[in-house]
Amino acid sequence: MNINTIEERQTISIAEQLAALLGPGDIVLLTGDLGAGKTTFTKGIAQGLDIDEPVTSPSFTLMNQYSGSIPLYHFDLYRIEDPEEFLELGIEEFLYGKGISVVEWSEKLPELPNSYLQVSLKLGADPEGRQIIIEPYGGYYQELVSKLRQEVFSDE
Ligand code: ADP
Ligand code: MG
């Protein structure tokens, strides 16, 4: 699924629509350059989960936990230099835990989960525009993406 957003609000709204389809244990891996909108996308997911607390990137703590309609575990692995570090931190159990995990810089994970949703954000020529590519890995996420597609494109 490929969407070109023309402003931040639209990125938030797509993430919010995605959140409505997510359930406990779901994993969203976010990739994209600095400033591409990974944290912005996570804010949208948090809004969709009725989280009122402000969402900021856990650059130093590597993971923030929020309690919403479903718990949200927000990872930012930017500072990890060696994938083994992730295992040493003992936060892997959250990734496979009962909440929804959203992982910025998921390239740094020591290994990919068996199934997950991949969201890639890309900067373009327009400073307010972003290309968002949403790809399912695993049958469950395939169904989720087809539902999301219906939701997002029925709004247009
Ligand atoms: P990252 O976490 O990938 O480093 P952020 O979400 O922190 O990126 O920053 C993205 C920046 O780009 C924010 O300042 C946001 O306001 C801005 N922005 C502009 N247009 C968009 C858009 N269409 N979607 C997402 N963010 C956008
Ligand atoms: Mg970020």
PDB file of C-alpha atoms and ligand atoms in Angstrom:
ATOM      1  CA  MET A   1       0.000   0.000   0.000  1.00  0.00           C
ATOM      2  CA  ASN A   2       1.424   3.341  -1.065  1.00  0.00           C
ATOM      3  CA  ILE A   3       0.151   6.780  -0.061  1.00  0.00           C
ATOM      4  CA  ASN A   4       1.534  10.216  -0.767  1.00  0.00           C
ATOM      5  CA  THR A   5       0.632  12.519   2.083  1.00  0.00           C
ATOM      6  CA  ILE A   6       0.726  16.226   1.406  1.00  0.00           C
ATOM      7  CA  GLU A   7       0.844  17.389   5.028  1.00  0.00           C
ATOM      8  CA  GLU A   8       1.623  16.180   8.540  1.00  0.00           C
ATOM      9  CA  ARG A   9      -2.048  15.999   9.499  1.00  0.00           C
ATOM     10  CA  GLN A  10      -2.649  13.408   6.818  1.00  0.00           C
ATOM     11  CA  THR A  11       0.216  11.202   8.060  1.00  0.00           C
ATOM     12  CA  ILE A  12      -1.265  11.397  11.576  1.00  0.00           C
ATOM     13  CA  SER A  13      -4.696  10.513  10.298  1.00  0.00           C
ATOM     14  CA  ILE A  14      -3.487   7.412   8.425  1.00  0.00           C
ATOM     15  CA  ALA A  15      -1.609   6.247  11.521  1.00  0.00           C
ATOM     16  CA  GLU A  16      -4.754   6.825  13.572  1.00  0.00           C
ATOM     17  CA  GLN A  17      -6.781   4.708  11.159  1.00  0.00           C
ATOM     18  CA  LEU A  18      -4.121   2.020  11.385  1.00  0.00           C
ATOM     19  CA  ALA A  19      -4.272   2.074  15.209  1.00  0.00           C
ATOM     20  CA  ALA A  20      -7.974   1.267  15.080  1.00  0.00           C
ATOM     21  CA  LEU A  21      -7.092  -2.005  13.347  1.00  0.00           C
ATOM     22  CA  LEU A  22      -4.185  -2.988  15.623  1.00  0.00           C
ATOM     23  CA  GLY A  23      -4.484  -5.433  18.503  1.00  0.00           C
ATOM     24  CA  PRO A  24      -2.378  -6.697  21.437  1.00  0.00           C
ATOM     25  CA  GLY A  25       0.959  -8.138  20.322  1.00  0.00           C
ATOM     26  CA  ASP A  26       0.984  -6.379  16.955  1.00  0.00           C
ATOM     27  CA  ILE A  27       4.307  -5.046  15.680  1.00  0.00           C
ATOM     28  CA  VAL A  28       4.839  -2.006  13.450  1.00  0.00           C
ATOM     29  CA  LEU A  29       8.396  -1.476  12.181  1.00  0.00           C
ATOM     30  CA  LEU A  30       9.194   2.048  10.989  1.00  0.00           C
ATOM     31  CA  THR A  31      12.027   2.951   8.673  1.00  0.00           C
ATOM     32  CA  GLY A  32      12.972   6.238   7.051  1.00  0.00           C
ATOM     33  CA  ASP A  33      15.613   8.934   7.310  1.00  0.00           C
ATOM     34  CA  LEU A  34      15.826  11.444  10.151  1.00  0.00           C
ATOM     35  CA  GLY A  35      12.857  13.787   9.860  1.00  0.00           C
ATOM     36  CA  ALA A  36      10.924  11.460   7.569  1.00  0.00           C
ATOM     37  CA  GLY A  37       8.064  11.246  10.058  1.00  0.00           C
ATOM     38  CA  LYS A  38       8.525   8.067  12.116  1.00  0.00           C
ATOM     39  CA  THR A  39       7.774   9.814  15.418  1.00  0.00           C
ATOM     40  CA  THR A  40       4.922  11.737  13.802  1.00  0.00           C
ATOM     41  CA  PHE A  41       3.446   8.448  12.595  1.00  0.00           C
ATOM     42  CA  THR A  42       3.789   7.030  16.128  1.00  0.00           C
ATOM     43  CA  LYS A  43       1.941  10.085  17.484  1.00  0.00           C
ATOM     44  CA  GLY A  44      -0.929   9.222  15.178  1.00  0.00           C
ATOM     45  CA  ILE A  45      -0.978   5.638  16.432  1.00  0.00           C
ATOM     46  CA  ALA A  46      -0.985   6.944  20.031  1.00  0.00           C
ATOM     47  CA  GLN A  47      -3.922   9.234  19.266  1.00  0.00           C
ATOM     48  CA  GLY A  48      -5.780   6.308  17.796  1.00  0.00           C
ATOM     49  CA  LEU A  49      -5.206   4.400  21.042  1.00  0.00           C
ATOM     50  CA  ASP A  50      -6.617   7.304  23.113  1.00  0.00           C
ATOM     51  CA  ILE A  51      -3.245   8.193  24.609  1.00  0.00           C
ATOM     52  CA  ASP A  52      -3.309  11.818  25.812  1.00  0.00           C
ATOM     53  CA  GLU A  53       0.288  11.991  27.028  1.00  0.00           C
ATOM     54  CA  PRO A  54       2.642  13.724  24.601  1.00  0.00           C
ATOM     55  CA  VAL A  55       4.669  11.231  22.567  1.00  0.00           C
ATOM     56  CA  THR A  56       8.353  12.048  22.197  1.00  0.00           C
ATOM     57  CA  SER A  57      11.097   9.931  20.722  1.00  0.00           C
ATOM     58  CA  PRO A  58      12.729   7.663  23.323  1.00  0.00           C
ATOM     59  CA  SER A  59      16.164   8.416  21.888  1.00  0.00           C
ATOM     60  CA  PHE A  60      17.982   7.897  25.189  1.00  0.00           C
ATOM     61  CA  THR A  61      15.697   5.484  27.034  1.00  0.00           C
ATOM     62  CA  LEU A  62      15.223   3.461  23.808  1.00  0.00           C
ATOM     63  CA  MET A  63      11.677   2.587  24.817  1.00  0.00           C
ATOM     64  CA  ASN A  64       8.684   4.490  26.181  1.00  0.00           C
ATOM     65  CA  GLN A  65       5.564   2.842  27.452  1.00  0.00           C
ATOM     66  CA  TYR A  66       2.116   4.427  27.255  1.00  0.00           C
ATOM     67  CA  SER A  67      -1.164   3.108  28.560  1.00  0.00           C
ATOM     68  CA  GLY A  68      -3.989   3.558  26.129  1.00  0.00           C
ATOM     69  CA  SER A  69      -6.913   1.410  25.064  1.00  0.00           C
ATOM     70  CA  ILE A  70      -4.084  -1.081  24.424  1.00  0.00           C
ATOM     71  CA  PRO A  71      -0.560  -0.496  25.875  1.00  0.00           C
ATOM     72  CA  LEU A  72       1.861   1.111  23.425  1.00  0.00           C
ATOM     73  CA  TYR A  73       5.590   0.347  23.476  1.00  0.00           C
ATOM     74  CA  HIS A  74       7.445   2.951  21.450  1.00  0.00           C
ATOM     75  CA  PHE A  75      11.028   1.980  20.609  1.00  0.00           C
ATOM     76  CA  ASP A  76      13.671   4.203  19.028  1.00  0.00           C
ATOM     77  CA  LEU A  77      16.807   2.212  18.267  1.00  0.00           C
ATOM     78  CA  TYR A  78      18.739   5.051  16.592  1.00  0.00           C
ATOM     79  CA  ARG A  79      21.454   5.041  19.241  1.00  0.00           C
ATOM     80  CA  ILE A  80      22.067   1.309  19.137  1.00  0.00           C
ATOM     81  CA  GLU A  81      25.420   0.634  17.535  1.00  0.00           C
ATOM     82  CA  ASP A  82      25.476  -3.115  17.630  1.00  0.00           C
ATOM     83  CA  PRO A  83      22.293  -5.244  17.324  1.00  0.00           C
ATOM     84  CA  GLU A  84      23.462  -7.315  20.302  1.00  0.00           C
ATOM     85  CA  GLU A  85      22.986  -4.227  22.479  1.00  0.00           C
ATOM     86  CA  PHE A  86      19.254  -4.539  21.993  1.00  0.00           C
ATOM     87  CA  LEU A  87      19.292  -8.011  23.549  1.00  0.00           C
ATOM     88  CA  GLU A  88      21.446  -6.827  26.454  1.00  0.00           C
ATOM     89  CA  LEU A  89      18.958  -4.069  27.289  1.00  0.00           C
ATOM     90  CA  GLY A  90      16.289  -6.618  28.131  1.00  0.00           C
ATOM     91  CA  ILE A  91      13.553  -4.807  26.206  1.00  0.00           C
ATOM     92  CA  GLU A  92      12.983  -7.614  23.741  1.00  0.00           C
ATOM     93  CA  GLU A  93      10.240  -9.059  25.962  1.00  0.00           C
ATOM     94  CA  PHE A  94       8.180  -5.921  25.313  1.00  0.00           C
ATOM     95  CA  LEU A  95       8.485  -6.370  21.573  1.00  0.00           C
ATOM     96  CA  TYR A  96       6.864  -9.765  21.920  1.00  0.00           C
ATOM     97  CA  GLY A  97       4.597  -8.636  24.752  1.00  0.00           C
ATOM     98  CA  LYS A  98       0.928  -7.814  25.160  1.00  0.00           C
ATOM     99  CA  GLY A  99       0.960  -4.278  23.860  1.00  0.00           C
ATOM    100  CA  ILE A 100       1.375  -2.771  20.418  1.00  0.00           C
ATOM    101  CA  SER A 101       5.042  -2.265  19.552  1.00  0.00           C
ATOM    102  CA  VAL A 102       6.134   0.522  17.264  1.00  0.00           C
ATOM    103  CA  VAL A 103       9.852   0.495  16.421  1.00  0.00           C
ATOM    104  CA  GLU A 104      11.749   3.443  14.924  1.00  0.00           C
ATOM    105  CA  TRP A 105      15.022   2.419  13.240  1.00  0.00           C
ATOM    106  CA  SER A 106      13.917  -1.215  13.129  1.00  0.00           C
ATOM    107  CA  GLU A 107      16.931  -1.926  10.860  1.00  0.00           C
ATOM    108  CA  LYS A 108      18.858  -2.152  14.125  1.00  0.00           C
ATOM    109  CA  LEU A 109      16.899  -5.107  15.488  1.00  0.00           C
ATOM    110  CA  PRO A 110      19.088  -8.207  15.836  1.00  0.00           C
ATOM    111  CA  GLU A 111      16.440 -10.210  14.006  1.00  0.00           C
ATOM    112  CA  LEU A 112      13.074  -9.521  12.435  1.00  0.00           C
ATOM    113  CA  PRO A 113       9.895 -10.855  14.050  1.00  0.00           C
ATOM    114  CA  ASN A 114       8.089 -13.694  12.214  1.00  0.00           C
ATOM    115  CA  SER A 115       5.326 -11.364  11.147  1.00  0.00           C
ATOM    116  CA  TYR A 116       5.007  -7.609  11.295  1.00  0.00           C
ATOM    117  CA  LEU A 117       3.832  -4.530   9.459  1.00  0.00           C
ATOM    118  CA  GLN A 118       6.553  -2.532   7.741  1.00  0.00           C
ATOM    119  CA  VAL A 119       5.977   1.202   7.325  1.00  0.00           C
ATOM    120  CA  SER A 120       8.575   3.116   5.299  1.00  0.00           C
ATOM    121  CA  LEU A 121       8.450   6.896   5.213  1.00  0.00           C
ATOM    122  CA  LYS A 122      10.209   8.863   2.512  1.00  0.00           C
ATOM    123  CA  LEU A 123      10.992  12.519   2.132  1.00  0.00           C
ATOM    124  CA  GLY A 124      10.296  14.009  -1.261  1.00  0.00           C
ATOM    125  CA  ALA A 125      10.810  17.262  -3.084  1.00  0.00           C
ATOM    126  CA  ASP A 126       7.907  18.931  -1.258  1.00  0.00           C
ATOM    127  CA  PRO A 127       8.841  19.745   2.377  1.00  0.00           C
ATOM    128  CA  GLU A 128       5.297  19.002   3.570  1.00  0.00           C
ATOM    129  CA  GLY A 129       4.917  15.791   1.587  1.00  0.00           C
ATOM    130  CA  ARG A 130       5.865  12.236   2.522  1.00  0.00           C
ATOM    131  CA  GLN A 131       5.554   8.941   0.702  1.00  0.00           C
ATOM    132  CA  ILE A 132       4.283   6.214   3.025  1.00  0.00           C
ATOM    133  CA  ILE A 133       4.713   2.597   2.008  1.00  0.00           C
ATOM    134  CA  ILE A 134       2.906   0.029   4.140  1.00  0.00           C
ATOM    135  CA  GLU A 135       3.847  -3.610   3.587  1.00  0.00           C
ATOM    136  CA  PRO A 136       2.522  -6.675   5.414  1.00  0.00           C
ATOM    137  CA  TYR A 137       4.833  -9.512   6.396  1.00  0.00           C
ATOM    138  CA  GLY A 138       2.663 -12.469   7.364  1.00  0.00           C
ATOM    139  CA  GLY A 139      -0.926 -13.390   6.500  1.00  0.00           C
ATOM    140  CA  TYR A 140      -2.494 -11.613   9.463  1.00  0.00           C
ATOM    141  CA  TYR A 141      -1.011  -8.277   8.382  1.00  0.00           C
ATOM    142  CA  GLN A 142      -2.079  -8.827   4.784  1.00  0.00           C
ATOM    143  CA  GLU A 143      -5.676  -8.808   5.915  1.00  0.00           C
ATOM    144  CA  LEU A 144      -5.017  -5.790   8.125  1.00  0.00           C
ATOM    145  CA  VAL A 145      -3.585  -3.827   5.187  1.00  0.00           C
ATOM    146  CA  SER A 146      -6.545  -4.634   2.969  1.00  0.00           C
ATOM    147  CA  LYS A 147      -8.851  -3.278   5.693  1.00  0.00           C
ATOM    148  CA  LEU A 148      -6.681  -0.180   6.068  1.00  0.00           C
ATOM    149  CA  ARG A 149      -6.716   0.372   2.321  1.00  0.00           C
ATOM    150  CA  GLN A 150     -10.520   0.346   2.332  1.00  0.00           C
ATOM    151  CA  GLU A 151     -10.618   2.807   5.234  1.00  0.00           C
ATOM    152  CA  VAL A 152      -8.036   5.219   3.859  1.00  0.00           C
ATOM    153  CA  PHE A 153      -9.234   5.285   0.280  1.00  0.00           C
ATOM    154  CA  SER A 154     -12.938   5.522   1.189  1.00  0.00           C
ATOM    155  CA  ASP A 155     -12.119   8.920   2.754  1.00  0.00           C
ATOM    156  CA  GLU A 156     -10.896  10.401  -0.486  1.00  0.00           C
TER     157      GLU A 156
HETATM  158  P1  ADP B   1      11.595  11.011  12.470  1.00  0.00           P
HETATM  159  O1  ADP B   1      11.030  10.407  13.717  1.00  0.00           O
HETATM  160  O2  ADP B   1      11.449  10.103  11.276  1.00  0.00           O
HETATM  161  O3  ADP B   1      13.005  11.490  12.619  1.00  0.00           O
HETATM  162  P2  ADP B   1       9.764  13.199  12.986  1.00  0.00           P
HETATM  163  O4  ADP B   1       8.393  12.616  12.964  1.00  0.00           O
HETATM  164  O5  ADP B   1      10.382  13.462  14.314  1.00  0.00           O
HETATM  165  O6  ADP B   1      10.723  12.279  12.083  1.00  0.00           O
HETATM  166  O7  ADP B   1       9.800  14.547  12.169  1.00  0.00           O
HETATM  167  C1  ADP B   1       9.095  14.745  10.985  1.00  0.00           C
HETATM  168  C2  ADP B   1       9.007  16.237  10.747  1.00  0.00           C
HETATM  169  O8  ADP B   1       8.482  16.496   9.450  1.00  0.00           O
HETATM  170  C3  ADP B   1       8.066  16.909  11.754  1.00  0.00           C
HETATM  171  O9  ADP B   1       8.620  18.141  12.103  1.00  0.00           O
HETATM  172  C4  ADP B   1       6.782  17.104  10.945  1.00  0.00           C
HETATM  173  O10 ADP B   1       6.050  18.227  11.361  1.00  0.00           O
HETATM  174  C5  ADP B   1       7.331  17.327   9.536  1.00  0.00           C
HETATM  175  N1  ADP B   1       6.392  16.963   8.447  1.00  0.00           N
HETATM  176  C6  ADP B   1       6.084  17.755   7.407  1.00  0.00           C
HETATM  177  N2  ADP B   1       5.245  17.169   6.563  1.00  0.00           N
HETATM  178  C7  ADP B   1       4.998  15.950   7.047  1.00  0.00           C
HETATM  179  C8  ADP B   1       4.182  14.858   6.588  1.00  0.00           C
HETATM  180  N3  ADP B   1       3.458  14.901   5.456  1.00  0.00           N
HETATM  181  N4  ADP B   1       4.179  13.737   7.345  1.00  0.00           N
HETATM  182  C9  ADP B   1       4.926  13.669   8.478  1.00  0.00           C
HETATM  183  N5  ADP B   1       5.694  14.655   8.957  1.00  0.00           N
HETATM  184  C10 ADP B   1       5.740  15.793   8.262  1.00  0.00           C
HETATM  185 MG    MG B   2      11.939   9.859  15.584  1.00  0.00          MG
END
